[in-house]
Short mmCIF file of C-alpha atoms in Angstrom, two decimals:
data_model
loop_
_atom_site.label_atom_id
_atom_site.label_comp_id
_atom_site.label_asym_id
_atom_site.label_seq_id
_atom_site.Cartn_x
_atom_site.Cartn_y
_atom_site.Cartn_z
CA MET N 13 -52.30 -4.98 -14.64
CA PHE N 14 -48.92 -6.10 -13.33
CA LYS N 15 -49.18 -8.10 -10.11
CA LYS N 16 -46.90 -7.84 -7.08
CA THR N 17 -45.28 -10.68 -5.15
CA LEU N 18 -44.12 -11.25 -1.58
CA LEU N 19 -45.34 -9.89 1.69
CA ILE N 20 -42.03 -8.76 3.09
CA CYS N 21 -38.61 -8.27 1.63
CA LEU N 22 -35.30 -6.98 2.91
CA LEU N 23 -32.09 -5.71 1.42
CA PHE N 24 -28.63 -5.02 2.75
CA LEU N 25 -26.17 -2.78 0.98
CA SER N 26 -24.19 -5.92 0.12
CA GLY N 27 -27.14 -7.64 -1.57
CA ARG N 28 -30.37 -9.52 -1.13
CA GLN N 29 -31.21 -12.19 1.41
CA VAL N 30 -34.05 -14.66 0.95
CA ILE N 31 -35.80 -15.99 4.03
CA TYR N 32 -36.96 -19.59 4.23
CA ALA N 33 -39.14 -21.25 6.87
CA GLN N 34 -39.99 -24.91 7.24
CA GLY N 35 -41.93 -27.22 9.52
CA ASN N 36 -45.47 -28.33 10.14
CA VAL N 37 -47.68 -25.79 11.89
CA ARG N 38 -51.25 -25.86 13.15
CA ALA N 39 -53.85 -23.68 11.50
CA PHE N 40 -54.97 -20.44 13.18
CA LYS N 41 -58.40 -18.88 12.83
CA ASN N 42 -56.97 -15.60 11.55
CA ARG N 43 -54.36 -17.13 9.25
CA VAL N 44 -54.46 -18.98 5.98
CA THR N 45 -52.51 -22.26 6.15
CA ILE N 46 -51.00 -23.75 3.01
CA TYR N 47 -49.83 -27.36 2.80
CA GLU N 48 -47.32 -29.21 0.66
CA HIS N 49 -49.58 -32.26 0.22
CA ALA N 50 -53.28 -32.94 -0.20
CA TYR N 51 -55.51 -33.44 2.86
CA TYR N 52 -53.52 -30.88 4.87
CA GLU N 53 -50.33 -32.88 5.18
CA GLY N 54 -46.64 -32.23 4.67
CA VAL N 55 -44.75 -29.00 5.20
CA SER N 56 -47.12 -26.14 6.02
CA LYS N 57 -47.06 -22.40 6.60
CA ASN N 58 -49.44 -19.96 8.34
CA LEU N 59 -49.88 -16.73 6.39
CA SER N 60 -51.61 -13.43 7.10
CA ALA N 61 -53.05 -11.13 4.44
CA GLY N 62 -50.43 -10.22 1.87
CA LYS N 63 -48.61 -11.29 -1.29
CA TYR N 64 -46.16 -14.16 -1.36
CA SER N 65 -43.71 -16.04 -3.55
CA MET N 66 -43.69 -19.81 -2.99
CA ASP N 67 -39.91 -19.84 -3.32
CA ALA N 68 -39.59 -17.79 -0.11
CA LEU N 69 -42.06 -19.75 2.02
CA GLY N 70 -40.11 -22.95 2.65
CA ILE N 71 -42.65 -25.16 0.90
CA GLY N 72 -41.08 -24.81 -2.50
CA ASN N 73 -42.17 -23.55 -5.87
CA ASP N 74 -45.01 -25.59 -7.40
CA GLN N 75 -45.53 -27.62 -4.20
CA LEU N 76 -48.89 -26.43 -2.80
CA SER N 77 -51.67 -29.07 -2.79
CA SER N 78 -54.16 -28.10 -0.04
CA ILE N 79 -55.13 -25.01 1.92
CA LYS N 80 -57.18 -23.98 4.96
CA ILE N 81 -58.93 -20.63 4.67
CA PRO N 82 -60.68 -18.95 7.63
CA LYS N 83 -63.86 -16.91 7.29
CA ASN N 84 -63.54 -13.54 5.52
CA PHE N 85 -60.37 -14.54 3.69
CA LYS N 86 -59.91 -14.93 -0.05
CA VAL N 87 -56.88 -16.63 -1.61
CA THR N 88 -55.79 -16.40 -5.24
CA LEU N 89 -53.22 -18.89 -6.52
CA TYR N 90 -51.11 -18.02 -9.56
CA GLU N 91 -49.34 -20.35 -11.93
CA HIS N 92 -46.23 -18.18 -12.28
CA ALA N 93 -44.16 -15.84 -10.14
CA ASP N 94 -45.07 -12.13 -10.11
CA PHE N 95 -48.76 -13.11 -10.15
CA GLU N 96 -48.84 -14.08 -13.77
CA GLY N 97 -50.32 -16.97 -15.72
CA GLU N 98 -53.48 -18.91 -14.91
CA SER N 99 -55.09 -18.35 -11.51
CA ILE N 100 -57.83 -19.68 -9.25
CA THR N 101 -59.53 -17.99 -6.28
CA LEU N 102 -60.53 -19.94 -3.16
CA THR N 103 -62.65 -18.83 -0.18
CA GLU N 104 -62.94 -21.99 1.94
CA ASP N 105 -60.88 -24.96 3.13
CA THR N 106 -59.71 -26.99 0.14
CA GLU N 107 -58.25 -30.43 0.84
CA PHE N 108 -57.05 -30.75 -2.75
CA VAL N 109 -56.67 -27.80 -5.10
CA GLY N 110 -57.47 -29.97 -8.11
CA GLU N 111 -55.48 -31.43 -10.93
CA GLU N 112 -55.27 -28.06 -12.69
CA PHE N 113 -53.38 -26.44 -9.79
CA ASN N 114 -51.88 -29.32 -7.84
CA ASP N 115 -48.14 -28.66 -7.47
CA LEU N 116 -48.44 -25.71 -9.81
CA THR N 117 -48.70 -22.59 -7.64
CA SER N 118 -45.79 -20.12 -7.79
CA SER N 119 -47.28 -17.03 -6.11
CA ILE N 120 -50.21 -16.25 -3.83
CA VAL N 121 -52.41 -13.26 -2.91
CA ILE N 122 -54.25 -13.44 0.44
CA GLU N 123 -56.96 -10.86 1.11
CA GLU N 124 -58.93 -10.35 4.31
CA SER N 125 -62.29 -8.60 4.35
CA LYS N 126 -63.44 -6.91 7.56
CA PRO N 127 -66.56 -4.98 6.50
CA ASN N 128 -67.74 -4.36 10.03
CA ALA N 129 -64.43 -3.36 11.56
CA PRO N 130 -64.35 0.26 12.78
CA ASN N 131 -61.79 2.52 11.19
CA ASN N 132 -59.88 3.96 14.13
CA ASN N 133 -57.00 5.14 11.97
CA PRO N 134 -58.41 7.16 9.08
CA VAL N 135 -55.92 7.83 6.32
CA VAL N 136 -55.61 11.32 4.96
CA THR N 137 -54.15 11.20 1.47
CA ASN N 138 -51.91 14.10 0.45
CA PRO N 139 -53.21 16.55 3.08
CA THR N 140 -50.90 19.32 1.86
CA ASN N 141 -52.13 19.06 -1.74
CA GLU N 142 -48.53 18.89 -2.92
CA GLU N 143 -48.10 17.68 -6.47
CA MET N 144 -47.10 14.03 -6.63
CA PRO N 145 -44.07 13.07 -8.74
CA SER N 146 -44.55 11.13 -11.96
CA PHE N 147 -42.76 8.01 -10.64
CA LYS N 148 -41.24 7.48 -14.07
CA GLY N 149 -37.54 6.77 -14.24
CA CYS N 150 -35.24 6.85 -11.22
CA ALA N 151 -35.82 9.30 -8.40
CA THR N 152 -33.78 12.50 -8.44
CA GLY N 153 -33.74 12.96 -4.68
CA LYS N 154 -35.68 16.21 -4.92
CA GLU N 155 -39.06 14.45 -4.64
CA ASN N 156 -41.08 15.11 -1.51
CA VAL N 157 -44.02 12.71 -1.44
CA PRO N 158 -46.47 13.94 1.20
CA ALA N 159 -46.95 11.63 4.16
CA GLU N 160 -50.19 9.69 3.81
CA ASN N 161 -50.17 9.00 7.55
CA GLU N 162 -47.15 10.38 9.38
CA ALA N 163 -48.46 9.04 12.70
CA PHE N 164 -48.20 5.52 11.26
CA GLU N 165 -44.61 6.14 10.16
CA LYS N 166 -43.56 7.54 13.56
CA LYS N 167 -45.31 4.62 15.29
CA VAL N 168 -43.04 2.24 13.38
CA LEU N 169 -40.00 4.10 14.73
CA GLU N 170 -41.47 3.88 18.23
CA ILE N 171 -41.97 0.11 17.97
CA VAL N 172 -38.50 -0.35 16.49
CA ASN N 173 -36.97 1.41 19.49
CA ILE N 174 -39.05 -0.62 21.95
CA GLU N 175 -37.77 -3.82 20.35
CA ARG N 176 -34.17 -2.56 20.28
CA ALA N 177 -34.34 -1.63 23.95
CA LYS N 178 -35.24 -5.23 24.81
CA ILE N 179 -31.74 -6.35 23.79
CA GLY N 180 -29.89 -3.26 24.96
CA LYS N 181 -29.62 -1.55 21.58
CA PRO N 182 -29.69 2.27 21.48
CA ALA N 183 -32.72 4.00 20.03
CA LEU N 184 -32.73 5.11 16.41
CA VAL N 185 -33.50 8.72 15.55
CA TRP N 186 -35.82 9.91 12.81
CA ASN N 187 -34.10 10.71 9.54
CA LYS N 188 -36.23 13.02 7.42
CA ASN N 189 -34.22 12.46 4.24
CA LEU N 190 -34.45 8.68 4.53
CA ALA N 191 -38.17 9.13 5.25
CA ARG N 192 -38.45 10.96 1.93
CA ALA N 193 -36.64 8.05 0.27
CA ALA N 194 -38.96 5.55 1.95
CA ARG N 195 -42.15 7.47 1.12
CA TYR N 196 -41.07 7.82 -2.48
CA HIS N 197 -40.48 4.10 -2.83
CA ALA N 198 -43.73 3.14 -1.09
CA ALA N 199 -45.73 5.46 -3.35
CA ASP N 200 -43.78 4.36 -6.44
CA MET N 201 -44.56 0.68 -5.79
CA ALA N 202 -48.24 1.48 -5.22
CA THR N 203 -48.49 3.73 -8.28
CA GLU N 204 -46.57 1.49 -10.67
CA ASP N 205 -48.07 -1.71 -9.17
CA TYR N 206 -44.99 -3.75 -8.28
CA PHE N 207 -43.18 -5.00 -5.16
CA ALA N 208 -39.39 -4.96 -5.19
CA HIS N 209 -36.41 -3.13 -3.73
CA ASP N 210 -35.14 -1.88 -7.08
CA SER N 211 -37.17 0.86 -8.75
CA HIS N 212 -39.26 -0.12 -11.78
CA ASP N 213 -41.52 1.43 -14.35
CA VAL N 214 -44.46 -0.70 -15.44
CA THR N 215 -45.99 -0.17 -18.88
CA ASN N 216 -48.73 -2.44 -20.23
CA GLY N 217 -47.87 -5.01 -17.59
CA VAL N 218 -44.16 -5.04 -18.47
CA LYS N 219 -41.83 -4.24 -15.56
CA THR N 220 -38.59 -2.44 -16.41
CA LYS N 221 -35.89 -1.73 -13.85
CA VAL N 222 -34.90 1.94 -13.86
CA CYS N 223 -32.39 2.00 -10.98
CA GLY N 224 -31.05 -0.03 -8.10
CA THR N 225 -32.12 0.26 -4.49
CA PHE N 226 -29.19 2.18 -3.12
CA GLU N 227 -28.81 4.23 -6.26
CA ARG N 228 -32.32 5.51 -5.48
CA VAL N 229 -31.79 5.83 -1.72
CA GLY N 230 -28.49 7.61 -2.26
CA LYS N 231 -30.25 10.41 -4.12
CA PHE N 232 -31.96 11.32 -0.82
CA GLY N 233 -29.21 10.51 1.70
CA ALA N 234 -26.92 7.79 3.02
CA GLY N 235 -28.83 4.56 3.58
CA TYR N 236 -27.42 1.10 4.28
CA ALA N 237 -30.37 -1.30 4.62
CA GLU N 238 -34.01 -1.45 3.58
CA ASN N 239 -37.06 -3.46 4.63
CA ILE N 240 -40.27 -3.44 2.59
CA ALA N 241 -43.70 -4.94 3.27
CA TRP N 242 -47.16 -4.97 1.77
CA GLY N 243 -50.62 -5.78 3.09
CA SER N 244 -50.78 -4.57 6.69
CA ASN N 245 -52.97 -1.58 7.45
CA THR N 246 -51.42 -0.80 10.83
CA PRO N 247 -47.86 -0.11 12.03
CA GLU N 248 -48.15 -2.97 14.49
CA GLY N 249 -49.05 -5.38 11.69
CA ALA N 250 -46.13 -4.34 9.50
CA MET N 251 -43.71 -4.55 12.41
CA THR N 252 -44.97 -8.00 13.33
CA GLN N 253 -44.16 -9.18 9.81
CA TRP N 254 -40.64 -7.78 10.01
CA ILE N 255 -39.89 -8.87 13.57
CA ASN N 256 -40.95 -12.44 12.81
CA SER N 257 -38.53 -12.62 9.88
CA PRO N 258 -34.88 -13.18 10.90
CA GLY N 259 -33.44 -11.11 8.07
CA HIS N 260 -35.73 -8.15 8.63
CA TYR N 261 -35.18 -8.37 12.37
CA LYS N 262 -31.42 -8.24 11.75
CA ASN N 263 -31.85 -4.97 9.87
CA ILE N 264 -33.97 -3.57 12.72
CA MET N 265 -31.29 -4.52 15.27
CA SER N 266 -28.37 -3.34 13.13
CA ASP N 267 -25.78 -0.78 14.20
CA ASN N 268 -27.36 1.92 12.07
CA THR N 269 -28.34 5.02 14.05
CA SER N 270 -31.27 6.50 12.16
CA LEU N 271 -34.44 5.39 10.40
CA GLY N 272 -36.80 6.77 7.81
CA VAL N 273 -40.21 5.17 7.27
CA GLY N 274 -42.66 5.47 4.39
CA PHE N 275 -46.30 4.35 4.30
CA TYR N 276 -48.54 4.57 1.24
CA LYS N 277 -51.64 2.51 0.47
CA ASN N 278 -50.52 -0.41 2.69
CA TYR N 279 -46.98 -0.38 1.31
CA TRP N 280 -44.36 0.02 4.03
CA VAL N 281 -40.69 0.91 3.64
CA GLN N 282 -37.94 1.24 6.26
CA VAL N 283 -34.57 2.74 5.31
CA PHE N 284 -31.76 2.52 7.86
CA GLY N 285 -28.68 4.72 7.90
CA PRO N 286 -26.48 7.13 9.86
CA LYS N 287 -27.65 10.27 11.58
CA GLU N 288 -28.23 13.24 9.32
#
């Protein structure tokens, strides 16, 4: 099965932007902390549940040597990007990942298990029983993926407008066509098992690009920026990831006037554009 990388990613119409973060940080009980050197020293980064590329974390590719893991978390380290190559899984603090993986990790999956947590936001999958698209090839723009949880999607818009109001930005309005674009991409990534702005088909673990981001979005309507995220199971969690990332925050505070949001199996997509 093809593996996904990154927790959050953003795209402007003009191209991609990679976010870096550096500096020593203290460990938190609900965050995994990775370290550049053994014995929890060097550049470090606190991470929540999700999927990450080492290149985007500010520690550097092949630079992880130790890791602190709180209770109920599981961390899988991969030798190569896109979650490929050899891997090891860790469930407790590890002051030295061992000779086999020291300075070797290129991508990471962090999973959190909360078996006793109540489910206050049940997800209803495809409540209208509409037929799902095949997700093969590029979208045509006629697809209408049913909302898995429309309340989640509208909550993201609500939080976006709360944050925009804090700096005097006008509220965005809901854009149903960009929501269709966002839902399609969220469901496509989940179905084909990848994480990227461009659309891909995945066959026998081989990922093949079938169209670019704004080629896809343009089939549904005018869209000028996109944020994507994976791993959070609440709107608040996804928004926290985006707000804490300068590039994603810039998209949220942009001069666009409308927003469409897609949520599918913990994949989140925001598409920003003009009013319909």
